[in-house]
Amino acid sequence: FKSVIGLPPVEVPRALSFCSPTIARTDQFTIEDTAADPVFKTHPFVVGGPKARFYAAVAIETRDGQRLGALCIADTRPRKFSRADAALLRAPDRQAQGEWMNG
């Protein structure tokens, strides 16, 4: 983690990371209720601490498509995620792309 607010800064193996499927995708990755998701409902971060119930992320990538990581948000309660929310999540990624390429 490079920045964490509201959760303990715990490093996890990439195989357990919610970010791995994000980095593998070309679109935004959202789980509105992790406890209802067939893949994530038994994940250690869902059934144990920190009891993540919502996750949304987008891969951070360079303009040529190299994936550098993921920008994500999580919560301990399920949430709906609108198109406006998705646009806000993508804004820092677009800014980071510009900084990376110009910087």
Coordinates of C-alpha atoms in Angstrom, one line a residue, residues 20-95:
S20 CA -4.9 -8.6 -8.5
P21 CA -8.1 -9.0 -10.4
T22 CA -8.2 -5.2 -10.8
I23 CA -4.8 -5.1 -12.5
A24 CA -5.8 -8.0 -14.8
R25 CA -8.8 -6.0 -16.1
T26 CA -9.1 -3.2 -18.6
D27 CA -12.2 -1.8 -17.0
Q28 CA -13.2 -0.8 -13.5
F29 CA -13.7 -3.6 -11.0
T30 CA -16.5 -3.2 -8.4
I31 CA -17.9 -5.5 -5.8
E32 CA -20.9 -3.8 -4.2
D33 CA -21.3 -6.6 -1.6
T34 CA -18.4 -8.9 -1.1
A35 CA -20.4 -11.2 1.2
A36 CA -22.7 -11.9 -1.7
D37 CA -20.0 -12.3 -4.3
P38 CA -19.3 -16.0 -5.2
V39 CA -15.6 -15.5 -5.5
F40 CA -14.9 -13.1 -2.6
K41 CA -17.5 -14.2 0.1
T42 CA -14.9 -16.5 1.7
H43 CA -11.9 -14.1 1.3
P44 CA -10.0 -13.6 4.5
F45 CA -10.6 -9.8 4.4
V46 CA -14.4 -10.4 4.1
V47 CA -14.9 -13.1 6.8
G48 CA -12.1 -11.8 9.0
G49 CA -10.5 -8.4 9.6
P50 CA -11.1 -5.8 8.3
K51 CA -14.5 -7.3 7.1
A52 CA -14.4 -5.5 3.7
R53 CA -17.9 -5.5 2.2
F54 CA -17.4 -3.1 -0.7
Y55 CA -14.6 -2.7 -3.1
A56 CA -14.1 -0.6 -6.2
A57 CA -10.9 -0.1 -8.1
V58 CA -9.3 0.9 -11.4
A59 CA -5.9 -0.1 -12.7
I60 CA -3.3 2.7 -12.8
E61 CA -1.6 2.4 -16.1
T62 CA 0.7 4.4 -18.4
R63 CA -0.6 5.7 -21.7
D64 CA 1.0 2.8 -23.5
G65 CA -1.0 0.4 -21.2
Q66 CA 1.6 -0.7 -18.7
R67 CA -0.2 -1.4 -15.4
L68 CA 1.6 0.1 -12.4
G69 CA -0.9 -0.8 -9.7
A70 CA -4.5 0.0 -8.6
L71 CA -6.4 2.8 -7.1
C72 CA -9.1 1.4 -4.9
I73 CA -11.7 2.3 -2.3
A74 CA -13.2 -0.1 0.2
D75 CA -15.8 0.0 3.0
T76 CA -17.0 -2.2 5.8
R77 CA -20.6 -2.0 4.5
P78 CA -22.1 -2.8 1.1
R79 CA -22.6 0.2 -1.3
K80 CA -24.1 1.0 -4.6
F81 CA -21.7 2.5 -7.1
S82 CA -23.0 4.9 -9.7
R83 CA -21.6 6.1 -13.0
A84 CA -20.8 9.4 -11.3
D85 CA -18.9 7.5 -8.6
A86 CA -17.0 5.6 -11.3
A87 CA -16.0 8.8 -13.0
L88 CA -14.6 10.2 -9.7
L89 CA -12.6 7.0 -9.2
R90 CA -11.1 7.2 -12.7
A91 CA -10.1 10.9 -12.3
P92 CA -6.9 10.4 -10.2
D93 CA -5.8 7.6 -12.6
R94 CA -6.1 10.0 -15.6
Q95 CA -4.2 12.6 -13.7

